[in-house]
Coordinates of C-alpha atoms in Angstrom, one line a residue:
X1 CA -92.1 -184.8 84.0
X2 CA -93.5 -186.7 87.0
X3 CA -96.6 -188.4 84.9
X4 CA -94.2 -191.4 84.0
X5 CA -92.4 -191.8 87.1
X6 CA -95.6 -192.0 89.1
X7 CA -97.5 -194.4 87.0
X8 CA -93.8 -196.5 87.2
X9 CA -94.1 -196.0 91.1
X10 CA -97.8 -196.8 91.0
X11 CA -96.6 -200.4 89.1
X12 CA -94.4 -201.3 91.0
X13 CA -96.5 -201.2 94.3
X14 CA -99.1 -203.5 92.8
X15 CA -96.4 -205.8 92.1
X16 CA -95.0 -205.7 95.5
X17 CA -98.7 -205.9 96.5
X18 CA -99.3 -208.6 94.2
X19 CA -95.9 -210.4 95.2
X20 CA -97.2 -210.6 99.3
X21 CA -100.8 -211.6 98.3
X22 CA -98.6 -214.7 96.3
X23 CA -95.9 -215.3 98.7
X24 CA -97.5 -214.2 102.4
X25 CA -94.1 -212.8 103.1
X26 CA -93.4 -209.2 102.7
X27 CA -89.4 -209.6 102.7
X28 CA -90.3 -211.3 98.9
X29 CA -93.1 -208.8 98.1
X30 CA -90.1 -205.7 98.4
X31 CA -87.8 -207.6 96.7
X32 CA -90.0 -208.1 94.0
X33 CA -91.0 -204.6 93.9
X34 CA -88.0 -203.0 94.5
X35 CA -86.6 -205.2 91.5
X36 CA -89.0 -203.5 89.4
X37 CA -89.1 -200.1 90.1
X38 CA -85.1 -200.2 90.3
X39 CA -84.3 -202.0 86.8
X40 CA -81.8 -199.8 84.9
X41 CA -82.9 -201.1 81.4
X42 CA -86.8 -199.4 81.7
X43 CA -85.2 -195.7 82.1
X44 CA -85.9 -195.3 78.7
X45 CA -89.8 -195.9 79.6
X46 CA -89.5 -194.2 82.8
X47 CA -87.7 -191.2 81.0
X48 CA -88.6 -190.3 77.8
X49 CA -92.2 -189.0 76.6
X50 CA -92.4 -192.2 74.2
X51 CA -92.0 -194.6 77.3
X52 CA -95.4 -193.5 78.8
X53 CA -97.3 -195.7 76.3
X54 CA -95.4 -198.7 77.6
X55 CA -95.7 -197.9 81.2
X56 CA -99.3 -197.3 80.8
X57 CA -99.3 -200.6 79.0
X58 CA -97.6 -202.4 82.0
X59 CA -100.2 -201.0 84.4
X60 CA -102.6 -202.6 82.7
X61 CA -101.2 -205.7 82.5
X62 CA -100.3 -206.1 86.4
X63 CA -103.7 -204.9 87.0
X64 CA -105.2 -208.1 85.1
X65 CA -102.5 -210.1 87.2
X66 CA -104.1 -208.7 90.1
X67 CA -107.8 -209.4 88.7
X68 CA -106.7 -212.9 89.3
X69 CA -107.2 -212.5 93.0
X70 CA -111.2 -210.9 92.7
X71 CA -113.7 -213.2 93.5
X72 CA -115.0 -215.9 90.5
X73 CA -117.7 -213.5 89.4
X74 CA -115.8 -210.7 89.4
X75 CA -112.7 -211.7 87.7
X76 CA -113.8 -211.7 83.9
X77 CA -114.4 -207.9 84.1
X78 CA -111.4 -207.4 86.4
X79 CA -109.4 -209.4 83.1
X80 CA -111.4 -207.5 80.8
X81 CA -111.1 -204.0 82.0
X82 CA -107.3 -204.0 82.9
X83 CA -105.9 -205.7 79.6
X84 CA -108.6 -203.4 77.7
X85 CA -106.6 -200.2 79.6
X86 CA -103.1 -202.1 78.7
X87 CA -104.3 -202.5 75.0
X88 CA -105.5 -199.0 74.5
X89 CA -102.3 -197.8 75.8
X90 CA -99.6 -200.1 74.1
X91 CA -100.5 -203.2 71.8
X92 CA -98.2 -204.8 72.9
X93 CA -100.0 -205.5 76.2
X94 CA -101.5 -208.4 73.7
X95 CA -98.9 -210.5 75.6
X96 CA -101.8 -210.4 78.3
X97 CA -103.7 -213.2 76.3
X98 CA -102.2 -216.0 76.9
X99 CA -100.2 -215.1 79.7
X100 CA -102.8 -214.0 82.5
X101 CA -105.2 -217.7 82.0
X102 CA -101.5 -219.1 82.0
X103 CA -101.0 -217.5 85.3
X104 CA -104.5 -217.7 86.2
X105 CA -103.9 -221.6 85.9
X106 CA -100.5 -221.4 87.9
X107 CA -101.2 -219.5 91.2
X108 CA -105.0 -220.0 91.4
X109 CA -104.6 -222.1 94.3
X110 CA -101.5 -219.5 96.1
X111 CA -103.7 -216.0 95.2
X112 CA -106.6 -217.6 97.1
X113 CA -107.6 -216.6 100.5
X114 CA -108.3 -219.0 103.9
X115 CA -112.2 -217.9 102.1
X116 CA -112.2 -219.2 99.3
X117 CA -109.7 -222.2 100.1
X118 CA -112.7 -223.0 102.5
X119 CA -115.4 -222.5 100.6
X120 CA -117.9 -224.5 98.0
X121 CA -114.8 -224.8 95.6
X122 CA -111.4 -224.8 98.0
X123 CA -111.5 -227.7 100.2
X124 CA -113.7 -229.6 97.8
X125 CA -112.5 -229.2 94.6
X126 CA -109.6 -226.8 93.6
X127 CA -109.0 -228.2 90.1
X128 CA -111.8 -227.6 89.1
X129 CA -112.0 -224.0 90.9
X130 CA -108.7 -223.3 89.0
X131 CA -110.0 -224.4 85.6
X132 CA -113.4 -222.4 85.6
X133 CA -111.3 -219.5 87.1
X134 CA -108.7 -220.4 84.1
X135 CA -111.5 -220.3 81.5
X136 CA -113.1 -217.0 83.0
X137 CA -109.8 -215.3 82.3
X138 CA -109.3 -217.0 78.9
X139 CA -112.3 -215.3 77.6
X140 CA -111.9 -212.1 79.0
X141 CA -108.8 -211.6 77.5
X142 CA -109.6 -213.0 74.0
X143 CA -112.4 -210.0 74.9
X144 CA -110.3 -207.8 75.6
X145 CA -108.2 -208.5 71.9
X146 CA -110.8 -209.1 69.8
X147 CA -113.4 -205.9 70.7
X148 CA -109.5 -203.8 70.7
X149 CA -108.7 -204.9 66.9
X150 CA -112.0 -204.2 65.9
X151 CA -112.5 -200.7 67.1
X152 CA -109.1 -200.0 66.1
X153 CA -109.7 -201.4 62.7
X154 CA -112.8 -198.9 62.5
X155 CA -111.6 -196.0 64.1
X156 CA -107.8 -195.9 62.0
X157 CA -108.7 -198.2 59.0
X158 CA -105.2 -199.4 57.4
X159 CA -104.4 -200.3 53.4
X160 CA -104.2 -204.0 53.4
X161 CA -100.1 -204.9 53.0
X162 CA -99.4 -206.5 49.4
X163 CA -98.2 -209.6 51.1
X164 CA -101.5 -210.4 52.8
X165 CA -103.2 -209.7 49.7
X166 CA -105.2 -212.7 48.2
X167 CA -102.4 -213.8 45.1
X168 CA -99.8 -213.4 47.7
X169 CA -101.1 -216.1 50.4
X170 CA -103.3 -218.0 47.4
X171 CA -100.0 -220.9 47.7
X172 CA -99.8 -221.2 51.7
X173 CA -100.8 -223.6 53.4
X174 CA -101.4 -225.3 57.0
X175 CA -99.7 -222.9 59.7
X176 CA -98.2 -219.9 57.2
X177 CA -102.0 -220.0 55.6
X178 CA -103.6 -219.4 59.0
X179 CA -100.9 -217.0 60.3
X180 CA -101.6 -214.8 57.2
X181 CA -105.5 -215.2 57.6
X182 CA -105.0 -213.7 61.0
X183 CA -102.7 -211.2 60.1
X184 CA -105.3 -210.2 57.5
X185 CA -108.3 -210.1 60.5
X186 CA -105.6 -207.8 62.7
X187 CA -105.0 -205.7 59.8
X188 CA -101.7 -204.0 61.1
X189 CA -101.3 -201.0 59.3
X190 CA -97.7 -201.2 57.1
X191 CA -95.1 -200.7 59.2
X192 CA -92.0 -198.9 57.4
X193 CA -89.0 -200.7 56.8
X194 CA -86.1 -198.3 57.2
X195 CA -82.4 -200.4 57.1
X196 CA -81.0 -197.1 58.8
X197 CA -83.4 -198.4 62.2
X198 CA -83.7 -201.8 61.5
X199 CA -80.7 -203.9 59.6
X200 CA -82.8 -207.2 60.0
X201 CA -86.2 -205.4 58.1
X202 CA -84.3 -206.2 55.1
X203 CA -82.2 -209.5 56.0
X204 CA -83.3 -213.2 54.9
X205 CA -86.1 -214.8 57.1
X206 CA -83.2 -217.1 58.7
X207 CA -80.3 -214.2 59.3
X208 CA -83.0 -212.0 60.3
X209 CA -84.2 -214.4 63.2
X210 CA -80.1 -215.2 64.1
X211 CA -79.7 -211.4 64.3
X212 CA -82.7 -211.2 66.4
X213 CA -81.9 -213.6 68.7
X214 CA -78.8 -211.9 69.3
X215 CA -80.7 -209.0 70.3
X216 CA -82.6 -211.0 73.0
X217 CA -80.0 -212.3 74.6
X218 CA -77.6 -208.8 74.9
X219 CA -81.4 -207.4 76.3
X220 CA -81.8 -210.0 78.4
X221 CA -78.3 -209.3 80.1
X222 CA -79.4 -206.1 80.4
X223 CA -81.6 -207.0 82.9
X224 CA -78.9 -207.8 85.5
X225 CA -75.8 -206.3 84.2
X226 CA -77.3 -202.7 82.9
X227 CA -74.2 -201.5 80.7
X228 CA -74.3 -199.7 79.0
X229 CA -77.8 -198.5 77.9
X230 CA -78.6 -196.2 75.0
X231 CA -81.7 -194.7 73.9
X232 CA -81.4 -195.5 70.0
X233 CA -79.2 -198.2 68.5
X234 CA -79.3 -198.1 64.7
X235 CA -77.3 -199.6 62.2
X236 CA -74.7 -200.6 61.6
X237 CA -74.9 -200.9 66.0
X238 CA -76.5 -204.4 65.3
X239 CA -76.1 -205.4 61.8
X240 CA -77.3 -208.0 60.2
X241 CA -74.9 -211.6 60.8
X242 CA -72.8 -213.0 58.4
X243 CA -73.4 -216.0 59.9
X244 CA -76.3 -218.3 61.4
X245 CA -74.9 -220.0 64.3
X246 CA -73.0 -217.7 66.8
X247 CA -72.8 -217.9 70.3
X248 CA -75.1 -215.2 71.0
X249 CA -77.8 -216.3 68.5
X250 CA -77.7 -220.0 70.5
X251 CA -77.5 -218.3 73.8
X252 CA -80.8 -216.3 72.5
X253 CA -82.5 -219.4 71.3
X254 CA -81.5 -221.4 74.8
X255 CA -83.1 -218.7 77.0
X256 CA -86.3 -218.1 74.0
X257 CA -87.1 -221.6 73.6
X258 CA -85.9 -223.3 77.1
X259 CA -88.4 -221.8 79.5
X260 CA -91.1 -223.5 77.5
X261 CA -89.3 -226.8 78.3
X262 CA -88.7 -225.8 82.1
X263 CA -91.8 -224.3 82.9
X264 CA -94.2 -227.9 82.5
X265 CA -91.4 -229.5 84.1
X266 CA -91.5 -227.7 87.6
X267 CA -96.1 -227.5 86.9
X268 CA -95.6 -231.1 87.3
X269 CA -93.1 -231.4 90.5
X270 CA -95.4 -228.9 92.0
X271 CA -98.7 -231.6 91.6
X272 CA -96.6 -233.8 93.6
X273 CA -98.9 -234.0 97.0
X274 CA -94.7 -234.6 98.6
X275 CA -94.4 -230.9 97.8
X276 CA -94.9 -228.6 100.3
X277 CA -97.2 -225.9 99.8
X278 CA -95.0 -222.7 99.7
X279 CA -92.7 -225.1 97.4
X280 CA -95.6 -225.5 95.3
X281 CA -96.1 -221.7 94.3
X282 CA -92.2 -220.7 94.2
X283 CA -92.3 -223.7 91.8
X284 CA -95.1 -222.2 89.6
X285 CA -94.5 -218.8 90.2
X286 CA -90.9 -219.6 88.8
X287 CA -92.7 -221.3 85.8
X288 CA -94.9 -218.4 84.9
X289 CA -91.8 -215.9 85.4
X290 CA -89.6 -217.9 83.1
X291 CA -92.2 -218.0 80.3
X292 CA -93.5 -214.6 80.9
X293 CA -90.0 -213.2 80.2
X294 CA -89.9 -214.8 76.3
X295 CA -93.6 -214.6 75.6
X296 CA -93.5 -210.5 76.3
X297 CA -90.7 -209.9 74.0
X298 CA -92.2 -212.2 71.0
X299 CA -93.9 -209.9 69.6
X300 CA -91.0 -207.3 69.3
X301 CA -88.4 -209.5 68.6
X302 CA -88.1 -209.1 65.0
X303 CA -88.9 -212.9 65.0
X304 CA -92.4 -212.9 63.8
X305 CA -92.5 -209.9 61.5
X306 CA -89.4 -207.4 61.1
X307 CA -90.1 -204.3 63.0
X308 CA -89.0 -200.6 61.9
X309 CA -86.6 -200.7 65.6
X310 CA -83.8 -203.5 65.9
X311 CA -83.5 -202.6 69.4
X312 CA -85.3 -200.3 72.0
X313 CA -84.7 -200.9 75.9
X314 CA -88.6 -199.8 76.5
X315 CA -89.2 -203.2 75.0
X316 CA -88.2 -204.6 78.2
X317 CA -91.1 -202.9 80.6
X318 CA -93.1 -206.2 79.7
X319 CA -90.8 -208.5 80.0
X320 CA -89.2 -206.9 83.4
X321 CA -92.3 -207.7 85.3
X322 CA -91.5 -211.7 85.4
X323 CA -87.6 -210.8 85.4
X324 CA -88.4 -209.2 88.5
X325 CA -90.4 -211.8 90.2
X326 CA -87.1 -214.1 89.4
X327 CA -85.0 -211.8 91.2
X328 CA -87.6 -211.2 94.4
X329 CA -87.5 -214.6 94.6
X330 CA -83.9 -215.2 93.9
X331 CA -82.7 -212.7 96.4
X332 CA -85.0 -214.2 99.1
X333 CA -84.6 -217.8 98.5
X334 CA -80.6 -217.1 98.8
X335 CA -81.3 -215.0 102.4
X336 CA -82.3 -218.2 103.6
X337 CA -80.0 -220.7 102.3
X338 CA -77.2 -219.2 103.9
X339 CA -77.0 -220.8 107.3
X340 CA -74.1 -218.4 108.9
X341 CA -73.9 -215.3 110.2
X342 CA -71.3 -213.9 108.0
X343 CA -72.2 -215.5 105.0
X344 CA -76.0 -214.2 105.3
X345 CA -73.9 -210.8 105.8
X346 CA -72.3 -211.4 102.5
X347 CA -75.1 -212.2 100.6
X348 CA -77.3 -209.2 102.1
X349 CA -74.1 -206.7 100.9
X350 CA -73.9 -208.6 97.2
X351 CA -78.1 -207.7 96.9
X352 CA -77.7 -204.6 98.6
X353 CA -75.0 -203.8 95.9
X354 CA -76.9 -204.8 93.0
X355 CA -79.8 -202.6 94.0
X356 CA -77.2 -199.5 94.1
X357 CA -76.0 -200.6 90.8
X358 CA -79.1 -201.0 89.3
X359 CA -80.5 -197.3 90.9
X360 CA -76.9 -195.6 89.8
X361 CA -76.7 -196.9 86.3
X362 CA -80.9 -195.9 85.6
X363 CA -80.4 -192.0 87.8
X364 CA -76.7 -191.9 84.8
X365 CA -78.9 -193.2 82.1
X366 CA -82.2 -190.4 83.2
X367 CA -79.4 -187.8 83.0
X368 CA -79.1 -188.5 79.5
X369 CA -82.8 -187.3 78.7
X370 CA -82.3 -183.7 80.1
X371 CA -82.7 -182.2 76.6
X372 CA -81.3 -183.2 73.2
X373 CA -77.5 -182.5 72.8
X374 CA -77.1 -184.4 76.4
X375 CA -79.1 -187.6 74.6
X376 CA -77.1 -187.9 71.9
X377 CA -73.8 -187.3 73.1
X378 CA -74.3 -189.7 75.7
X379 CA -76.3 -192.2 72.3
X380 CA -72.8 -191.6 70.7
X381 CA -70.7 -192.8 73.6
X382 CA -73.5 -195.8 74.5
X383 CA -73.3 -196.8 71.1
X384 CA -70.2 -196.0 68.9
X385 CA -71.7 -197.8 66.1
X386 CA -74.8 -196.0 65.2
X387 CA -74.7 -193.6 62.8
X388 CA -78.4 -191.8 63.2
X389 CA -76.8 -191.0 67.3
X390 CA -73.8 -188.9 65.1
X391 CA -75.5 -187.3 62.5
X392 CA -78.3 -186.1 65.2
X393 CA -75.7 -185.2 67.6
X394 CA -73.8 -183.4 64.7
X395 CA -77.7 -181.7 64.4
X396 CA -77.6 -180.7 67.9
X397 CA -74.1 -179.1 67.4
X398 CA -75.2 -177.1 64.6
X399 CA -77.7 -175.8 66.0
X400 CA -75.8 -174.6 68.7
X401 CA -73.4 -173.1 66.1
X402 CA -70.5 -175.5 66.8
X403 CA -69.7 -175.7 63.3
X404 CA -66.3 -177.7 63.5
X405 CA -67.8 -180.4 66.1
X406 CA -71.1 -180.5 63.9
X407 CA -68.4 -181.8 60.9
X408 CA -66.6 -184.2 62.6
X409 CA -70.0 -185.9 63.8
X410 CA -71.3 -185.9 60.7
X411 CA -67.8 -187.6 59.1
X412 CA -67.9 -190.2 61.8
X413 CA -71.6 -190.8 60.6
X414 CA -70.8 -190.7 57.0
X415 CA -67.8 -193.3 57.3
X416 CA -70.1 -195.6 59.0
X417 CA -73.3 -195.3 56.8
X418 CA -71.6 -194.6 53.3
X419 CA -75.1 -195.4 51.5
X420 CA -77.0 -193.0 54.1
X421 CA -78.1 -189.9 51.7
X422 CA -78.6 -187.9 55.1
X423 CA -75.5 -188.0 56.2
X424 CA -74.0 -187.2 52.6
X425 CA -76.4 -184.2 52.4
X426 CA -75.7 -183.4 56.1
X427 CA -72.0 -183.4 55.8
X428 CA -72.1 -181.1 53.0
X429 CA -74.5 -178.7 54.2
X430 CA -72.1 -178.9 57.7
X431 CA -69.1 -177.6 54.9
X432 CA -71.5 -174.8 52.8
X433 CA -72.3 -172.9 56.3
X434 CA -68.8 -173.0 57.1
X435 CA -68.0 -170.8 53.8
X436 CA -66.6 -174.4 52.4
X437 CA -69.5 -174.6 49.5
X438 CA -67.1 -176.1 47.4
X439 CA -65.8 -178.9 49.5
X440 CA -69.7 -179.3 49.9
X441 CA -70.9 -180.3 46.1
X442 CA -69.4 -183.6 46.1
X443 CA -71.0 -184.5 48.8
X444 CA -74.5 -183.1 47.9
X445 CA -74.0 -184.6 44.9
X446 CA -73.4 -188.2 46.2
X447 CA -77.1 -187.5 48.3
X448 CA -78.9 -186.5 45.5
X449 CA -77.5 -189.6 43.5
X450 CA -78.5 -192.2 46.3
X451 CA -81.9 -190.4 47.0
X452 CA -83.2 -187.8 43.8
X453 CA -87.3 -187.8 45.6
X454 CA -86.4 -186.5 48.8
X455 CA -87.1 -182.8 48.5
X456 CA -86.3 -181.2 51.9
X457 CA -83.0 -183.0 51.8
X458 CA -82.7 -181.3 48.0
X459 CA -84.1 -178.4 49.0
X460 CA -81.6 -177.8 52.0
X461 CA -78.7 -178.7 50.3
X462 CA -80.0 -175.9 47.2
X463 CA -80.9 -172.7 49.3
X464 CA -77.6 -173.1 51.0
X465 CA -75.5 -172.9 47.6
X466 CA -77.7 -170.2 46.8
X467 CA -77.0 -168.4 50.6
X468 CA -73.3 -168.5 50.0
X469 CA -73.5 -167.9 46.2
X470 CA -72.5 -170.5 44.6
X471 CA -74.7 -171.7 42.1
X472 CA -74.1 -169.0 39.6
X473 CA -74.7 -169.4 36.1
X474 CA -70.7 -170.8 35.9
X475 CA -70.6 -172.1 39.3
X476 CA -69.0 -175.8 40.4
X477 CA -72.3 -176.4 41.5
X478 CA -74.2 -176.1 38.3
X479 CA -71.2 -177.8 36.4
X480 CA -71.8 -180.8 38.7
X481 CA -75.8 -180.8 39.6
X482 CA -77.5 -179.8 36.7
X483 CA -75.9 -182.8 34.5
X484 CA -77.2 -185.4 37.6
X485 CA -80.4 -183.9 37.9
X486 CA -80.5 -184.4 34.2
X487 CA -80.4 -188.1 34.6
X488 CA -83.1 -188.3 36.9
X489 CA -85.8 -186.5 34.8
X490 CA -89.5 -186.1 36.4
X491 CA -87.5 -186.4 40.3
X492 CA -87.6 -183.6 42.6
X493 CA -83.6 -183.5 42.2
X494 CA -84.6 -182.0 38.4
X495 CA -87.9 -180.0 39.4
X496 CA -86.1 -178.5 42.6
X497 CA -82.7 -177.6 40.3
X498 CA -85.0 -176.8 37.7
X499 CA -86.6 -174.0 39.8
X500 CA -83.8 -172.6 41.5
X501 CA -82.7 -171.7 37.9
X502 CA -85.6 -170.3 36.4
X503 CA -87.2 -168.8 39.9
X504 CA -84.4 -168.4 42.2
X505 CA -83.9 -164.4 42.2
X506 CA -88.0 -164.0 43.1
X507 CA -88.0 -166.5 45.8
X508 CA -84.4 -165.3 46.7
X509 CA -83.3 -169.2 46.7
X510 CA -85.7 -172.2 46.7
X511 CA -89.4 -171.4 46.8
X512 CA -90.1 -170.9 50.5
X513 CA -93.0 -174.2 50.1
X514 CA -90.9 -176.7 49.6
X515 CA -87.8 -175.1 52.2
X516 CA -87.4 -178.0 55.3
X517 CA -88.3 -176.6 58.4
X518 CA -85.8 -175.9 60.6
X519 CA -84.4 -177.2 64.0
X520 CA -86.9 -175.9 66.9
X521 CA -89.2 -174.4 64.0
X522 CA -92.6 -174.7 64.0
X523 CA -95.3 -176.2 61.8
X524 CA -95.7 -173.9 58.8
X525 CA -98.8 -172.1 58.2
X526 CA -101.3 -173.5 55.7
X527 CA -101.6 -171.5 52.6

């Protein structure tokens, strides 16, 4: 329980740390810090047992920040080691590539000490100190990528995807033929595209980049206003838009696309020798943060490639740690603009309050990972919209024997997924183990239609007819399933039915191979 809240403790002190060796003031560093360590939207991370891959993740990229500080000789393998540690821990820490030389490039000159400002490259030369120092990092992190793909590529080799074949990308050309090329040499093994998780897998290239953006922009707000937050938003929470242009998909495109205007703008007003020096490396540090931000949440935007989540708040760990240095800086920069009493006063109360917002609504949102009924009851209420947080709350219920409130979770998820087969098969099994196996068969019968290969669903829906005996030889149920499973000869809707007919009395239902397990079961025992 502690493992991730300690490494998230052990982050956010290197930040901090990291923030004073940048800023030589500690009233920024805390800020910073305390920014990071507070921010609602990474509970999920901080929480939950699937977070610790992203927090481990994270420490590996703030490490490499700091590796920026080591001496010239020492910083490639500072660069190499800590973004090796983030890769091996989350791929996603791939965001480290470009951004550490960015950074790297940014706050050479502010990371430096009186030392090295003094020495053979400081006083002399910094540009060029900078650049080399730039360079070092550059190749340490391409390292770091290249020697991760290629012992992942040997260690968990992957089926190559049919659109990366050689027919499929034979016609591209210019940037789609070298995107595919290295897609091919990263050899991503095939994600699954479920519509249930992820809408936008299956939406046009153009609505499923709209929808995305949409999705950046309600994280991003997330950041600062953290309400509400949910550990699971599935369809239809964030459908797929019926249109292209809405505000929140221009709002997403502002805040994806504008920091990459922005950011050379204030690199150049800080080369102004006018500037002051601790004007210099706000300046740039503001630059890094504001690209930072969109560059970590690229790669699990849904932009490049559709993912099998549409939305997951542990995608923000990244991207946090340059929202954070924002804030730091933000909260600082206001401290002193202030010029009276009473306003300064004000403004210490408004941060002050933000902070207890921030630590109320992330201890309310921890609360919600104390065991699985609590998550999705409070997934439910977060998200009224998704209908996986019903149907595995109506789960949760059921296996608590709540019976009724187990059927009226699995309506609600029914009316909104219509298509679901789950929740069909769910909803009917909810109405056979309430001695309601009649009610049940049109709803079985509307899973096994919409999905006849997936035989623990089948075989659930089956043993319970044949628990509360009905599927005699003139039952309802064989009136109504055998014709259907009929129809879809050689599935395991006909083998399953098929069995049950022939074999049910010996097995005393469905043969006990091919029952699903059930909730809090274990593995079952190899044969």
């Amino acid at each position: 329980h502690y493992v991730n809240i300690t490494i998230h403790a052990v982050s956010a002190t290197l930040l901090t740390l990291f923030a004073f060796r940048l800023f030589k003031k500690p009233s920024v560093a805390w800020l910073v810090g305390l920014s990071f360590a507070c921010s609602a939207v990474l509970t999920e991370a901080v929480s939950g047992v699937v977070g610790l891959a992203d927090v481990l993740g994270g420490i590996g990229v703030i490490l490499a920040l700091w590796s920026l500080a080591l001496p010239t000789v020492l910083l490639p393998f500072g660069v190499f080691l800590s973004l090796s540690l983030g890769l091996y821990s989350k791929e996603t820490a791939l965001v480290g590539v470009p951004l550490i030389p960015f950074a790297a490039l940014l706050l050479d000159r502010s990371l430096a000490n009186e030392e090295s400002r003094k020495g053979t490259w400081g006083e002399r030369s910094p540009g060029l100190r900078a650049t080399l120092r730039t360079l070092l990092a550059l190749i340490a992190s391409v390292g770091a990528f290249v020697a991760y793909v290629e012992v992942r590529k040997r260690a968990f080799p992957a089926p190559l995807p049919s659109e990366l074949s050689d027919a499929a990308i034979a016609d591209l050309h210019g940037a789609k033929r070298l995107f595919a090329n290295f897609m091919r040499w990263y050899a991503q093994p095939p994600l699954p595209k479920d519509p249930l998780n992820n809408p936008l897998a299956a939406a046009p290239p153009n609505f499923r980049v709209a929808g995305a953006l949409r999705v950046y922009f309600r994280g991003l707000s997330q950041l600062v206003v953290p309400w509400p937050l949910s550990g699971d938003y599935s369809a239809p929470q964030e459908p797929v838009p019926d249109r292209l242009v809405f505000p929140e998909s221009v709002l997403g495109l502002v805040f994806l696309v504008g920091p990459f205007i922005v950011a050379p703008v204030l690199w150049v007003v800080s080369l102004l020798r006018r500037v002051q020096v601790e004007t210099k490396t706000v300046l740039r540090t503001i630059a890094l943060a504001i690209v930072w931000i969109p560059v970590c949440y690229l790669p699990v935007s849904n932009i490049p490639i559709p993912l099998p989540t549409v939305r997951a708040e542990r995608f923000w760990y990244f991207p946090a740690i340059g929202s954070s240095m924002l804030l730091g800086m933000f909260f600082a920069k206001g401290a002193t603009l202030v010029t009276t009493f009473w306003k300064q006063k004000v403004w210490l109360y408004a941060v002050a309050v933000f902070f207890v917002l921030q630590g109320l609504a992330a201890r309310l949102h921890a609360n919600d990972y104390k065991d699985d009924l609590a998550f999705w009851n409070a997934t439910r209420k977060a998200v009224p919209r998704s209908a996986k947080a019903h149907l595995n709350y109506s789960v949760m219920l059921g296996a608590r024997n709540n019976l009724e409130g187990r059927r009226r979770s699995s309506v609600t998820a029914l009316e909104l997924a219509p298509e679901w087969p789950m929740a069909s098969i769910y909803l009917g099994d909810t109405l056979c183990r309430m001695k309601r196996a009649e009610e049940a068969i049109p709803h079985y019968a509307r899973g096994f239609e919409l999905n006849p290969a997936d035989s623990h669903l089948i075989a659930l829906a089956l043993q319970c007819l044949w628990d509360e005996k009905a599927f005699g030889e003139d039952s309802q149920a064989r009136k109504v399933l055998v014709p259907l499973a009929r129809e879809h000869e050689g599935s395991w809707l006909a083998y399953l039915v098929d069995d049950l007919i022939n074999n049910g009395e010996k097995h005393n239902g469905v043969d006990p191979k091919y029952r699903p397990r059930s909730y809090n079961e274990g593995p079952k025992k190899e044969e």
